[in-house]
Amino acid sequence: MKRYLLIAVLGATQLANVMAQEKPKPQDTEFYTPVPAVVTPGKTIANVPSDAIVLFDGKNLDQWVSTNDKSPAKWIVKDGVITVDKSKGNIETKKTFNNYQLHIEWLIPANINLEGQSRGNSGLFLASTGPGDDGYELQILDSYNNKTYTNGQAGSIYKQTAPLVNANKKPGEWQTYDVIWTAPVFNEDGSLKSAARVTVLFNGVLIQNNFELAGPTQYIGKPFYKKAHGATPIKLQSHGDKSVPISFKNIWVREL
Ligand code: MG
């Protein structure tokens, strides 16, 4: 009888020891490495963080080339601002990117003319996958008071999804896009491993919240991932309409 009692007591002690060891502690989920790099934030959202790559600093288009022939970009640079030259076609970055955070400012001129998709149309191709408009377009347009299809208005992922809200400012006022882009990943056989995702703040307002893209922008028909790709340039659109051209400034990117 004594023996059984001893075994029972020992068993209980061992069980208590095990339970004490396994009881979760706050420290279990507190990590000290790796230490995040120190980055000095800008004074406003428009100021460049210390670890950003500046794509346009107001002086020249040295970071950009023509999309079609990779010759030096020929849009107009004046008074610290880039203005689209529609006769020169799309421009894209020399450098290629995978995942990134990007800031860009754009201006629809106060004297903007025409309507619908012809009113200040440009576009930020989050990844340029080829000539012309090949890639994934975040639409730029005057959507302050300009009716068009919602998944084609400013802040839409063109022909895929409308923005969550319309955060446009009036023509004549500078506007900002802050974008977090997660590039698609492809398997070795070219099939899709994980789709592209995007989060966008328009003038500081969330308009795309981790939206998963069905593929690159497709003007006609449903988008799908037709071709595997790695790191790509970032592209700006010269849309083929006849409206007054729009402008850009203060463009920077942080690789993630
Ligand atoms: Mg466009």
Coordinates of C-alpha atoms and ligand atoms in Angstrom, one line a residue:
M1 CA 0.0 0.0 0.0
K2 CA 2.8 2.4 0.9
R3 CA 4.6 1.5 -2.4
Y4 CA 1.5 2.6 -4.4
L5 CA 1.3 5.8 -2.5
L6 CA 4.9 6.6 -3.1
I7 CA 4.5 5.9 -6.9
A8 CA 1.4 8.1 -6.9
V9 CA 3.3 11.0 -5.1
L10 CA 6.3 10.7 -7.4
G11 CA 4.1 10.7 -10.5
A12 CA 2.3 13.8 -9.3
T13 CA 5.6 15.5 -8.7
Q14 CA 6.9 14.7 -12.1
L15 CA 3.7 15.8 -13.7
A16 CA 4.0 19.1 -11.8
N17 CA 7.6 19.5 -13.0
V18 CA 6.5 19.0 -16.6
M19 CA 3.6 21.4 -16.3
A20 CA 5.9 24.0 -14.8
Q21 CA 8.3 23.6 -17.7
E22 CA 5.7 23.8 -20.4
K23 CA 3.7 26.8 -18.9
P24 CA 3.9 29.5 -21.6
K25 CA 5.8 32.6 -20.6
P26 CA 5.6 36.1 -22.1
Q27 CA 9.3 35.8 -23.1
D28 CA 8.6 32.8 -25.3
T29 CA 7.3 35.0 -28.0
E30 CA 9.6 38.0 -27.6
F31 CA 12.4 38.0 -30.3
Y32 CA 15.5 40.1 -30.1
T33 CA 17.1 39.3 -33.5
P34 CA 17.2 40.3 -36.3
V35 CA 17.1 43.9 -35.3
P36 CA 15.1 46.1 -37.7
A37 CA 17.3 48.7 -39.5
V38 CA 17.0 52.3 -38.3
V39 CA 15.3 54.5 -40.9
T40 CA 14.8 58.2 -40.4
P41 CA 11.2 59.1 -41.4
G42 CA 10.6 62.2 -43.6
K43 CA 9.1 65.3 -42.0
T44 CA 6.0 64.7 -44.1
I45 CA 4.9 61.7 -46.1
A46 CA 6.5 63.4 -49.2
N47 CA 10.0 63.5 -47.7
V48 CA 12.4 60.8 -48.8
P49 CA 13.3 58.2 -46.1
S50 CA 17.0 57.5 -45.6
D51 CA 17.0 54.1 -47.3
A52 CA 14.9 55.0 -50.4
I53 CA 16.1 54.9 -54.0
V54 CA 15.2 58.3 -55.5
L55 CA 13.7 57.8 -59.0
F56 CA 13.0 61.5 -59.6
D57 CA 14.6 64.3 -57.5
G58 CA 13.3 67.2 -59.6
K59 CA 16.4 67.4 -61.8
N60 CA 16.5 64.8 -64.6
L61 CA 15.3 61.5 -65.9
D62 CA 18.6 59.7 -65.4
Q63 CA 16.7 56.8 -63.7
W64 CA 14.3 56.3 -66.6
V65 CA 14.3 55.0 -70.2
S66 CA 11.8 54.8 -73.0
T67 CA 9.8 51.6 -72.6
N68 CA 9.9 50.6 -76.3
D69 CA 13.6 51.1 -77.2
K70 CA 15.3 51.6 -73.8
S71 CA 16.7 54.9 -75.1
P72 CA 17.0 57.8 -72.6
A73 CA 13.5 58.9 -71.4
K74 CA 12.4 62.1 -73.2
W75 CA 9.5 63.5 -71.2
I76 CA 9.7 67.1 -70.2
V77 CA 11.6 68.1 -67.0
K78 CA 11.0 71.7 -65.9
D79 CA 10.8 73.5 -62.5
G80 CA 11.3 70.2 -60.6
V81 CA 8.5 68.4 -62.3
I82 CA 8.1 65.8 -65.1
T83 CA 5.4 66.4 -67.6
V84 CA 4.3 63.6 -70.0
D85 CA 5.3 64.0 -73.6
K86 CA 2.6 61.9 -75.3
S87 CA 4.6 61.7 -78.5
K88 CA 7.4 59.9 -76.8
G89 CA 5.5 56.9 -75.3
N90 CA 5.8 55.2 -72.0
I91 CA 8.8 55.5 -69.7
E92 CA 10.2 53.0 -67.2
T93 CA 12.9 52.7 -64.6
K94 CA 16.3 51.5 -65.6
K95 CA 16.5 49.5 -62.4
T96 CA 14.3 46.4 -61.9
F97 CA 12.3 45.6 -58.7
N98 CA 10.5 42.8 -56.9
N99 CA 8.7 43.8 -53.7
Y100 CA 8.8 47.5 -52.8
Q101 CA 7.2 50.5 -51.2
L102 CA 6.8 53.4 -53.6
H103 CA 5.8 57.1 -53.3
I104 CA 4.8 59.2 -56.3
E105 CA 3.0 62.5 -56.7
W106 CA 1.0 63.5 -59.7
L107 CA -0.9 66.5 -60.9
I108 CA -3.9 66.8 -63.2
P109 CA -3.6 70.3 -64.6
A110 CA -6.4 72.8 -63.6
N111 CA -7.2 73.2 -67.3
I112 CA -7.7 69.5 -67.9
N113 CA -10.1 68.8 -70.8
L114 CA -12.0 65.9 -72.3
E115 CA -14.0 63.3 -70.4
G116 CA -14.0 59.7 -69.2
Q117 CA -10.8 57.7 -69.9
S118 CA -9.5 60.6 -71.9
R119 CA -9.4 63.1 -69.0
G120 CA -5.8 63.1 -67.7
N121 CA -5.2 59.4 -68.2
S122 CA -1.8 58.0 -67.2
G123 CA -0.9 55.0 -65.2
L124 CA 1.6 53.6 -62.8
F125 CA 2.6 50.1 -64.0
L126 CA 3.6 48.5 -60.7
A127 CA 5.6 46.0 -62.8
S128 CA 6.3 46.5 -66.5
T129 CA 6.4 43.1 -68.2
G130 CA 7.0 44.3 -71.7
P131 CA 6.6 47.0 -74.3
G132 CA 3.6 49.4 -74.5
D133 CA 1.1 48.9 -71.7
D134 CA 2.3 45.3 -70.7
G135 CA 2.2 45.0 -66.9
Y136 CA 0.0 45.7 -63.9
E137 CA -1.6 49.1 -64.0
L138 CA -2.6 51.3 -61.0
Q139 CA -4.8 53.8 -62.9
I140 CA -4.1 57.5 -62.9
L141 CA -6.9 59.7 -64.1
D142 CA -8.9 62.8 -63.1
S143 CA -11.7 61.1 -61.1
Y144 CA -12.6 64.2 -59.1
N145 CA -15.8 64.8 -61.1
N146 CA -15.5 62.5 -64.1
K147 CA -17.6 59.5 -64.7
T148 CA -16.1 56.3 -66.0
Y149 CA -16.2 52.6 -65.2
T150 CA -15.3 52.3 -61.5
N151 CA -12.6 49.7 -62.1
G152 CA -11.1 52.2 -64.5
Q153 CA -11.2 55.3 -62.3
A154 CA -8.1 56.8 -60.4
G155 CA -6.9 54.2 -57.9
S156 CA -8.4 51.2 -59.6
I157 CA -6.3 48.2 -60.5
Y158 CA -7.2 48.8 -64.0
K159 CA -10.1 46.5 -65.1
Q160 CA -9.7 44.4 -62.0
T161 CA -11.0 46.3 -59.0
A162 CA -12.3 49.7 -58.1
P163 CA -10.7 51.7 -55.3
L164 CA -12.3 51.3 -51.9
V165 CA -13.1 55.1 -51.9
N166 CA -12.7 58.0 -54.2
A167 CA -10.0 60.2 -52.5
N168 CA -9.3 62.4 -55.5
K169 CA -8.3 66.1 -55.1
K170 CA -9.4 68.7 -57.6
P171 CA -7.4 69.2 -60.8
G172 CA -4.6 71.7 -60.1
E173 CA -3.7 70.1 -56.8
W174 CA -0.8 67.6 -56.3
Q175 CA -1.9 64.1 -55.3
T176 CA 0.0 61.2 -53.8
Y177 CA 0.1 57.4 -54.2
D178 CA 1.9 55.3 -51.6
V179 CA 2.0 51.8 -52.8
I180 CA 3.2 48.5 -51.3
W181 CA 3.7 46.0 -54.1
T182 CA 4.2 42.2 -53.6
A183 CA 5.4 40.8 -56.9
P184 CA 4.0 37.5 -58.2
V185 CA 6.2 34.4 -57.8
F186 CA 6.4 31.7 -60.4
N187 CA 7.4 28.1 -60.2
E188 CA 10.3 26.8 -62.3
D189 CA 7.9 25.4 -64.9
G190 CA 6.4 28.9 -65.3
S191 CA 3.2 28.3 -63.4
L192 CA 2.0 30.7 -60.8
K193 CA 3.2 30.0 -57.3
S194 CA 1.8 33.1 -55.6
A195 CA -0.2 36.0 -57.1
A196 CA 0.8 39.7 -57.0
R197 CA -0.7 41.8 -54.2
V198 CA -1.0 45.5 -53.7
T199 CA -1.9 48.0 -51.0
V200 CA -2.4 51.6 -52.0
L201 CA -2.9 54.9 -50.1
F202 CA -4.3 57.7 -52.2
N203 CA -3.6 61.1 -50.7
G204 CA -3.1 59.2 -47.4
V205 CA -6.4 57.3 -47.7
L206 CA -6.4 53.5 -48.0
I207 CA -7.9 52.6 -51.4
Q208 CA -6.5 49.1 -52.1
N209 CA -6.0 46.8 -49.1
N210 CA -3.7 43.8 -50.0
F211 CA -5.7 43.2 -53.2
E212 CA -4.7 40.0 -55.0
L213 CA -4.3 40.5 -58.7
A214 CA -5.7 38.0 -61.2
G215 CA -2.8 38.8 -63.6
P216 CA -1.3 41.7 -65.6
T217 CA -3.7 44.3 -66.9
Q218 CA -5.8 43.1 -69.8
Y219 CA -7.6 45.7 -71.9
I220 CA -9.9 43.1 -73.4
G221 CA -10.9 39.9 -71.7
K222 CA -10.2 38.5 -68.3
P223 CA -6.7 38.9 -66.8
F224 CA -4.5 35.8 -66.1
Y225 CA -0.8 35.2 -65.5
K226 CA 0.3 34.5 -69.0
K227 CA 4.1 34.6 -68.7
A228 CA 6.4 34.1 -65.7
H229 CA 8.7 37.0 -64.9
G230 CA 11.3 38.0 -62.3
A231 CA 12.2 41.6 -61.3
T232 CA 10.7 44.2 -63.6
P233 CA 10.9 48.0 -64.2
I234 CA 8.3 50.4 -62.9
K235 CA 6.5 52.2 -65.7
L236 CA 4.6 55.4 -66.3
Q237 CA 2.0 55.6 -69.0
S238 CA 1.7 58.0 -71.9
H239 CA -1.9 57.5 -72.7
G240 CA -2.9 58.0 -76.4
D241 CA -5.6 60.6 -75.8
K242 CA -5.4 64.3 -76.6
S243 CA -6.1 65.8 -73.2
V244 CA -3.7 68.3 -71.5
P245 CA -0.7 66.2 -70.3
I246 CA -0.3 65.5 -66.6
S247 CA 2.8 65.9 -64.4
F248 CA 4.8 63.9 -61.8
K249 CA 7.3 64.7 -59.0
N250 CA 9.0 63.3 -55.9
I251 CA 9.2 59.6 -56.9
W252 CA 11.1 57.2 -54.6
V253 CA 11.1 53.5 -53.8
R254 CA 12.2 51.3 -51.0
E255 CA 13.0 47.7 -51.9
L256 CA 11.5 45.2 -49.5
Ligands
MG1 MG -4.1 54.6 -67.7

